[in-house]
Short mmCIF file of C-alpha atoms and ligand atoms in Angstrom, two decimals:
data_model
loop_
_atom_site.label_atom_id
_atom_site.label_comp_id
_atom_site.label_asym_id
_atom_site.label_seq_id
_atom_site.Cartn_x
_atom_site.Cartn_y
_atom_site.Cartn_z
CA UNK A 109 129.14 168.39 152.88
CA UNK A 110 125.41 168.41 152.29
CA UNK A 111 124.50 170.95 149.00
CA UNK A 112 122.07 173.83 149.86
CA UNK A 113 118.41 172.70 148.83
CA UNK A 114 117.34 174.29 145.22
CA UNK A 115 115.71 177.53 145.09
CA UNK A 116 113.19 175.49 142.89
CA UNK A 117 111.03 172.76 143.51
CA UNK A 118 112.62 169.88 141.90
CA UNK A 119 111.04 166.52 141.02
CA UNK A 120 113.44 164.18 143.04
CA UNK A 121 112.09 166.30 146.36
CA UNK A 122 108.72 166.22 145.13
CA UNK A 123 108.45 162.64 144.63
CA UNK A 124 109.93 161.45 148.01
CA UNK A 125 106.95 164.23 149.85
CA UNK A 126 104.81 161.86 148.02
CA UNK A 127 106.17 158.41 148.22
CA UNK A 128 108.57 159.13 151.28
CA UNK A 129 111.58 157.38 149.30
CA UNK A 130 113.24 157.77 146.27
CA UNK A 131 111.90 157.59 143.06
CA UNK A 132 113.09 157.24 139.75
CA UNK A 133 112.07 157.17 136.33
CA UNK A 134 112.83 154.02 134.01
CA UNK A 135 112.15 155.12 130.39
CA UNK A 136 110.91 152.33 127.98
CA UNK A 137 110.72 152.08 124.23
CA UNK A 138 107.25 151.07 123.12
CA UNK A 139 107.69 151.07 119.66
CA UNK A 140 106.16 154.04 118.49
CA UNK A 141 106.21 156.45 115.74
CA UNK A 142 105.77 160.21 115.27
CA UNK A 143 103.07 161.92 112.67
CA UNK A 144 106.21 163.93 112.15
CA UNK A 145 108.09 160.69 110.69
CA UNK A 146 106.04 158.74 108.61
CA UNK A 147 104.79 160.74 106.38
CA UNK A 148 101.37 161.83 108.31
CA UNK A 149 102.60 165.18 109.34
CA UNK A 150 106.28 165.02 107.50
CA UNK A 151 109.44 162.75 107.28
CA UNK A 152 112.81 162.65 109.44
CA UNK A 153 111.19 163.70 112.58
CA UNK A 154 111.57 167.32 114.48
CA UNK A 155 114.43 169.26 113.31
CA UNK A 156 116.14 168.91 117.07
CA UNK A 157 115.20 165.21 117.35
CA UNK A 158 117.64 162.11 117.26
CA UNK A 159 116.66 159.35 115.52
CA UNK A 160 116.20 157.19 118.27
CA UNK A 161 114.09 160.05 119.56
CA UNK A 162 115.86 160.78 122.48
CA UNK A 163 115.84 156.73 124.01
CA UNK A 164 117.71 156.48 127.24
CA UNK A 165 121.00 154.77 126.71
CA UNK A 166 119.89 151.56 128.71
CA UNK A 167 116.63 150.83 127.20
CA UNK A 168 116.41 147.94 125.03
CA UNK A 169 113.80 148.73 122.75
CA UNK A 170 113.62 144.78 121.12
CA UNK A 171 112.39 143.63 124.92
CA UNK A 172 108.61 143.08 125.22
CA UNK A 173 107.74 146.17 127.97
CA UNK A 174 107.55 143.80 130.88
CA UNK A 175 111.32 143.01 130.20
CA UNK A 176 112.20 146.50 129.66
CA UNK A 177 110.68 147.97 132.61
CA UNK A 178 112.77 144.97 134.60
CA UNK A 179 116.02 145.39 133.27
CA UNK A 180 115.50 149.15 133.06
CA UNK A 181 114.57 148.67 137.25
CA UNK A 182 117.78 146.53 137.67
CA UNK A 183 120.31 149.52 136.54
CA UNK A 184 118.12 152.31 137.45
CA UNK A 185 118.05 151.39 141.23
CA UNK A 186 121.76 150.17 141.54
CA UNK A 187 122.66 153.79 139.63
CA UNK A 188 119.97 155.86 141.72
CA UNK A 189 119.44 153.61 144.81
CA UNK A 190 115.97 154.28 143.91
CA UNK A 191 113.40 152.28 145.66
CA UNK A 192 110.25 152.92 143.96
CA UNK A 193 109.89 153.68 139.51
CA UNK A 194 107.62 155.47 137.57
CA UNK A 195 107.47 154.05 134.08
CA UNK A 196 108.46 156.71 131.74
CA UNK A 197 107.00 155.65 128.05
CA UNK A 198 109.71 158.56 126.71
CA UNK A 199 110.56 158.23 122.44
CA UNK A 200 108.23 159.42 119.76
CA UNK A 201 104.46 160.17 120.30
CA UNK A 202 103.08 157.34 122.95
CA UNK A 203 99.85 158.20 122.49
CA UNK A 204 100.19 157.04 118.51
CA UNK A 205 98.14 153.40 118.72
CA UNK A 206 94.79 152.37 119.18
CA UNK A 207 93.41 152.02 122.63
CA UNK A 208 93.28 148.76 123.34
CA UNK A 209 97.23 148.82 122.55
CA UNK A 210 97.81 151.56 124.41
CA UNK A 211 95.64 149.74 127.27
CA UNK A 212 98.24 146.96 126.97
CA UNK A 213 101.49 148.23 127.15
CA UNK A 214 100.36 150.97 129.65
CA UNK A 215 98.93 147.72 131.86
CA UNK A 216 102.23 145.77 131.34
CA UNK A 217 104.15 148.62 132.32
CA UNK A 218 102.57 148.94 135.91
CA UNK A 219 102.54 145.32 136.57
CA UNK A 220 105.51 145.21 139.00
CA UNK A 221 105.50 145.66 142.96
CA UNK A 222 108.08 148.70 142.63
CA UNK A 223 106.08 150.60 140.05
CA UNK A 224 104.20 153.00 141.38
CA UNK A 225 103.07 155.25 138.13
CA UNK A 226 103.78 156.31 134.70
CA UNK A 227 104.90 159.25 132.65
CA UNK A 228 103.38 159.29 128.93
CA UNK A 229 105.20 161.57 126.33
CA UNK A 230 103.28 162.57 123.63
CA UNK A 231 102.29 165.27 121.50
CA UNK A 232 100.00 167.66 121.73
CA UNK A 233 97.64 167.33 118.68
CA UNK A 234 97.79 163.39 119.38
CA UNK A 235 95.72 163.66 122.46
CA UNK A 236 92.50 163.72 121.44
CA UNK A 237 89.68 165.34 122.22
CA UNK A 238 85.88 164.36 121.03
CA UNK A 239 84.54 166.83 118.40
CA UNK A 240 87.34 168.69 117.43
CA UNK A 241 89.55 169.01 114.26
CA UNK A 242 92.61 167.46 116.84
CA UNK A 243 90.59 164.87 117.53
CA UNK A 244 89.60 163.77 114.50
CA UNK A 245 93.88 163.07 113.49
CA UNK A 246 94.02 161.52 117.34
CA UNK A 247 90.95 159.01 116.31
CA UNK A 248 92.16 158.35 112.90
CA UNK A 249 95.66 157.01 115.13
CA UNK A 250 93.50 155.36 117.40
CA UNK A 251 91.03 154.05 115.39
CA UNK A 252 88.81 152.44 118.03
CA UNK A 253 87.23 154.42 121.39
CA UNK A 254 87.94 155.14 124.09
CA UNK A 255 90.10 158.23 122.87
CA UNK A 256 93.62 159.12 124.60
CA UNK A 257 91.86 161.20 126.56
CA UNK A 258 89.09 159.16 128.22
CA UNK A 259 92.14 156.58 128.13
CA UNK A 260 94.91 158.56 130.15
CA UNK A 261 91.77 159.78 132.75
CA UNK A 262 91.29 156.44 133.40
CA UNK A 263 94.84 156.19 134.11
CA UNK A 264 95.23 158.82 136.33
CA UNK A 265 92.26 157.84 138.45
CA UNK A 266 94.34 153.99 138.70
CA UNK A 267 97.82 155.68 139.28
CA UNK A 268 100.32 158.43 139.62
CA UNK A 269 99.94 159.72 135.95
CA UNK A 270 102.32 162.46 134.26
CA UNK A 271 101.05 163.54 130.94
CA UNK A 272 104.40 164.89 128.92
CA UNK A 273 103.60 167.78 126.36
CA UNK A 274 106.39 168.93 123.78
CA UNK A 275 105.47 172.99 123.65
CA UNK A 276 109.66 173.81 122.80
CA UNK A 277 108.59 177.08 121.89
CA UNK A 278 105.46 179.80 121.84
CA UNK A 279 106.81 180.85 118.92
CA UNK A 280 104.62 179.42 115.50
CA UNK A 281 107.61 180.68 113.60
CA UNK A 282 110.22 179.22 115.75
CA UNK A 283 107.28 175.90 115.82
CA UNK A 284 107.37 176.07 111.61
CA UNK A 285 111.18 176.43 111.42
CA UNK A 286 111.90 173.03 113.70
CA UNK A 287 109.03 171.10 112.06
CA UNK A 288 106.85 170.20 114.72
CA UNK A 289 103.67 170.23 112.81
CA UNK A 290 101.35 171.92 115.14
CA UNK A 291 101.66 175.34 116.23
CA UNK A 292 101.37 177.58 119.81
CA UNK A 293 97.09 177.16 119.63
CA UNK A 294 96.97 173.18 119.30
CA UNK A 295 99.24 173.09 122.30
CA UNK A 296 96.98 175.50 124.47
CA UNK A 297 93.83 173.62 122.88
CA UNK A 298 95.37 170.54 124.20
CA UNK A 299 96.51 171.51 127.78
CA UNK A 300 92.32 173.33 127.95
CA UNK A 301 90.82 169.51 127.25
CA UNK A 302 93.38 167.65 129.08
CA UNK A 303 92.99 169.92 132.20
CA UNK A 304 89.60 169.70 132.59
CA UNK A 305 90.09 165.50 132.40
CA UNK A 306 92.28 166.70 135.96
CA UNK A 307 95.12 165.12 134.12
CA UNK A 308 98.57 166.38 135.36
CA UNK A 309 100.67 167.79 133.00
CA UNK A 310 104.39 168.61 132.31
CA UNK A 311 105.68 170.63 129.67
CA UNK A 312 108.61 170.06 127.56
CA UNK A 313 110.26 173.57 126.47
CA UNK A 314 113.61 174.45 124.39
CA UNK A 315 115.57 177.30 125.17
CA UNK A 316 118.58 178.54 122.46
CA UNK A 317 116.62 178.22 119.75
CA UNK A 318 117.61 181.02 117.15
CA UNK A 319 114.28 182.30 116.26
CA UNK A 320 112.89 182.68 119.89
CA UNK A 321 113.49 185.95 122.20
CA UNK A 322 113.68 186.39 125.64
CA UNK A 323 110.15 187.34 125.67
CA UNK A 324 109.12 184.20 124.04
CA UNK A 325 110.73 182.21 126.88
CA UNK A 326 108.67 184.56 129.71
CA UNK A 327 105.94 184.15 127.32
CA UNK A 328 106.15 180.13 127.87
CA UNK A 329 106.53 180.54 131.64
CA UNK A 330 102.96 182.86 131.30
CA UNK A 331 101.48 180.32 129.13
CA UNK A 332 102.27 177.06 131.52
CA UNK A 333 100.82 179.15 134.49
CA UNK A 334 97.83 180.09 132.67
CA UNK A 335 96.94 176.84 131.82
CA UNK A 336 97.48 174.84 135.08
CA UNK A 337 100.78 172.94 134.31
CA UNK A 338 102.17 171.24 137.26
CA UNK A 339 105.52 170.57 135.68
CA UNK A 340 108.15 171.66 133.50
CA UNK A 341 111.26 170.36 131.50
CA UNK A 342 113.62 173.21 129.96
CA UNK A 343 116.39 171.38 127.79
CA UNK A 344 119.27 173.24 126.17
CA UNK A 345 119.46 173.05 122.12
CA UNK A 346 121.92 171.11 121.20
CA UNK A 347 122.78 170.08 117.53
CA UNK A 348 123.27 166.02 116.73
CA UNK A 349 124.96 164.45 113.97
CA UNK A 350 121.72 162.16 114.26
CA UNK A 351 119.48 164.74 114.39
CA UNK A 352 118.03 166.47 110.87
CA UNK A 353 119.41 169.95 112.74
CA UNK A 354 123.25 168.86 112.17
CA UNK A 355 123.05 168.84 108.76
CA UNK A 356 121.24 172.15 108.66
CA UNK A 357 123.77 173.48 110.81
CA UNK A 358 126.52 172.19 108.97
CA UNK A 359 125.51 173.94 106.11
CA UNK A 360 124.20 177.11 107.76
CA UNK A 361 125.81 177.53 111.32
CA UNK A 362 123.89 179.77 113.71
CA UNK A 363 124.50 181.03 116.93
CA UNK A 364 124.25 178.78 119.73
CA UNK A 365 123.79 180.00 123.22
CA UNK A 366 126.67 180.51 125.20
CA UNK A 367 126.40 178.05 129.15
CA UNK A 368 126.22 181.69 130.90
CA UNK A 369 123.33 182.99 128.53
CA UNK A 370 121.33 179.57 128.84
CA UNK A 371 121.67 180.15 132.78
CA UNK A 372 120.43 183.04 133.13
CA UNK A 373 117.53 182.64 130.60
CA UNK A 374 116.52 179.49 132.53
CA UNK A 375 116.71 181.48 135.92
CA UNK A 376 114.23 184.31 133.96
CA UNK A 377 112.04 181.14 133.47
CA UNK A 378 112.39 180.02 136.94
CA UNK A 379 111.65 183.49 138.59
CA UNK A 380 108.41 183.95 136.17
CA UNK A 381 106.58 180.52 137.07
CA UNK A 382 104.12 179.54 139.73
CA UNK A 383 106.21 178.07 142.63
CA UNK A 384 103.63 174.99 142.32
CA UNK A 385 104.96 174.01 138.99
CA UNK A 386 107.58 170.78 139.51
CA UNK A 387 110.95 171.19 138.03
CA UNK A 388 111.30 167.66 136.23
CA UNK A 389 114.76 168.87 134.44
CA UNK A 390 116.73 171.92 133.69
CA UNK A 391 119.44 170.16 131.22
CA UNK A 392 119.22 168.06 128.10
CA UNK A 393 120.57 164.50 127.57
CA UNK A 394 123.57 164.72 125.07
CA UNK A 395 124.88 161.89 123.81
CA UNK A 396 129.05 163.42 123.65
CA UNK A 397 130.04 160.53 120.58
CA UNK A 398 127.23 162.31 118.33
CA UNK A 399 127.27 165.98 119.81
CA UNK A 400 128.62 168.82 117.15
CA UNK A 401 127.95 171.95 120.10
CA UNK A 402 127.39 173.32 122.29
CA UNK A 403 129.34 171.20 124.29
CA UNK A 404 129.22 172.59 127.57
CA UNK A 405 125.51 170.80 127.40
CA UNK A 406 127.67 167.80 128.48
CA UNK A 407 128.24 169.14 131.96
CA UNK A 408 124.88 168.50 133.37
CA UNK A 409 126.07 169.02 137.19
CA UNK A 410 127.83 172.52 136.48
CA UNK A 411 125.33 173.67 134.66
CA UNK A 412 122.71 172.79 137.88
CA UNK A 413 125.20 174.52 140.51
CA UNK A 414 125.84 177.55 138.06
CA UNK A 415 121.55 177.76 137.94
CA UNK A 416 121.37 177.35 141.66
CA UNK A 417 124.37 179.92 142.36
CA UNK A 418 122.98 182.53 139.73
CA UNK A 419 119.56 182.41 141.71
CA UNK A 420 121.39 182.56 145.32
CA UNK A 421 123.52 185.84 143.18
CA UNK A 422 120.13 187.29 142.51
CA UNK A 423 119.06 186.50 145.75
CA UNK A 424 115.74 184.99 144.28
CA UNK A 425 113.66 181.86 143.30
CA UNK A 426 111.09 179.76 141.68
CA UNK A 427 107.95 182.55 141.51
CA UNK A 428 110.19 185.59 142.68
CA UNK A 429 108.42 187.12 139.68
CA UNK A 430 105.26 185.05 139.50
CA UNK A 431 102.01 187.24 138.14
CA UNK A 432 99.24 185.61 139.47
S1 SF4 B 1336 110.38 165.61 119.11
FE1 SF4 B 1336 108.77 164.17 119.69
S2 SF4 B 1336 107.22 164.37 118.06
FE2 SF4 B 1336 109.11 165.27 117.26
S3 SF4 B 1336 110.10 163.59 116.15
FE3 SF4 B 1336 110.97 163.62 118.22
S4 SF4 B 1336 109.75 162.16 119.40
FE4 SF4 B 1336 108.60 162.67 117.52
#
């Protein structure tokens, strides 16, 4: 029997409006590093953050990207029957290189027939933007013009570009306590410069961390509509023995949300954006042989049908409570 559509506008639906067939990602491992891992910005990475920095299981990161993006293709369409890919350059900060590099993987990455665009994750204060303070850490990585910017505008003039923004949290205290290295105003400073490039963005966001509220989580939903986001990714915290948080949590436990608190915050967050904004995920990616909790996190499906039923309970949607 055929599901009930989602009572939020979900990426796999958006795609095929604008391809007409399915589309999936294929991550690829470029190689990078984070400002948060050697030594720029700190060591050992975000407190949440695996050491592989969250690398899909399939990607082999010793391949040359033309190789990667092939054999990721390979599995990703016999798992998906997906006919077209967007290239999704997903661990660490892949704006971290100078341009010309960038140039070159981002070039090798779209040269196959199926490929019809990429997704760049990166940070927010290694975007770049001429004549600021940001910049100046974004040139110093780059070393050579043009700057990520004028770079990823190029790129979204050429193809279908997704620009991938870790916010996790409005929260500076909540940003201090899980080392990110940049707080709530580089973030907005970023999404300002990158939006008027047109670039589209997408939004990375953490919900069950200890130090953030329900109102920081509406306050995240205000903050993406404010600033023109056009999508969204809401992942569940979850603690990793490979991950600088499992030691901290061995050693200081906190409370973790419960699978029925984490669906109905994520509904709040639903309800409070623009209807516009794309849904790109709703669940994190646990890996269950290094997972210490919660680990209902493992039960991606249940926790989409317990979203979509708590929505059809509350008889509303995606931008019930929307404030233009
Ligand atoms: S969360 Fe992002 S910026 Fe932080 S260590 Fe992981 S990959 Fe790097």
């Amino acid at each position: 029997m055929k599901s009930p559509p989602h009572r939020y506008r979900s990426f796999s639906s958006h795609l095929r409006e604008i391809f007409g067939c399915r589309v999936h990602r294929v991550a690829v491992d470029a190689g990078f590093t984070c400002p948060t891992r050697d030594g720029t910005l700190g060591r050992g990475g975000c407190l949440y953050c695996e050491e592989a920095g969250s690398r899909a299981a399939y990607v082999e990161p010793a391949l040359p990207i033309r190789e990667q993006v092939r054999h990721g293709i390979e599995h990703v369409r016999r798992r998906y029957k997906a006919e077209k890919f967007l290239v999704y350059f997903q661990p660490y900060t892949n704006t971290y290189a100078p341009a010309e590099r960038l140039r070159a993987l981002y070039d090798e990455a779209l040269d196959h027939r199926d490929v019809v665009g990429l997704m760049i994750g990166t940070r927010p204060d290694y975007l770049g933007d001429a004549g600021t303070e940001k910049a100046t850490r974004c040139r110093a990585a780059a070393q050579h013009t043009p700057a990520p910017l004028d770079l990823l505008e190029e790129y979204h003039r050429r193809t279908y570009l997704w620009v991938e923004l870790g916010l996790q949290s409005v929260n500076d205290q909540t940003l201090r306590w899980i080392r990110r290295g940049h707080d709530f105003a580089a973030f907005e400073h970023a999404a300002v410069a990158a939006r008027a490039r047109g670039l589209r963005l997408c939004a990375h966001v953490i919900v069950g961390l200890p130090t953030d509220r329900r109102e920081d989580h509406l306050a995240a939903a205000d903050a993406l509509n404010r600033l023109g986001f056009e999508g969204v990714k809401i992942h569940c915290l979850y603690v990793s023995r490979k991950a600088p948080l499992g030691e901290v949590y061995a050693r200081e436990p906190f409370p973790l949300m419960t699978r029925e608190e984490y669906v109905e915050r994520v509904c709040d967050i639903l309800e409070r954006l623009n209807p516009r904004i794309v849904i790109h995920r709703l669940t994190s990616d646990a890996d269950r042989r290094t997972l210490i909790a919660p680990l209902w996190c493992l039960d991606k499906g249940g926790i989409l049908s317990a979203i979509d039923a708590e929505l059809a309970r509350r008889n509303s949607r995606q931008g019930s409570r929307y404030r233009p």
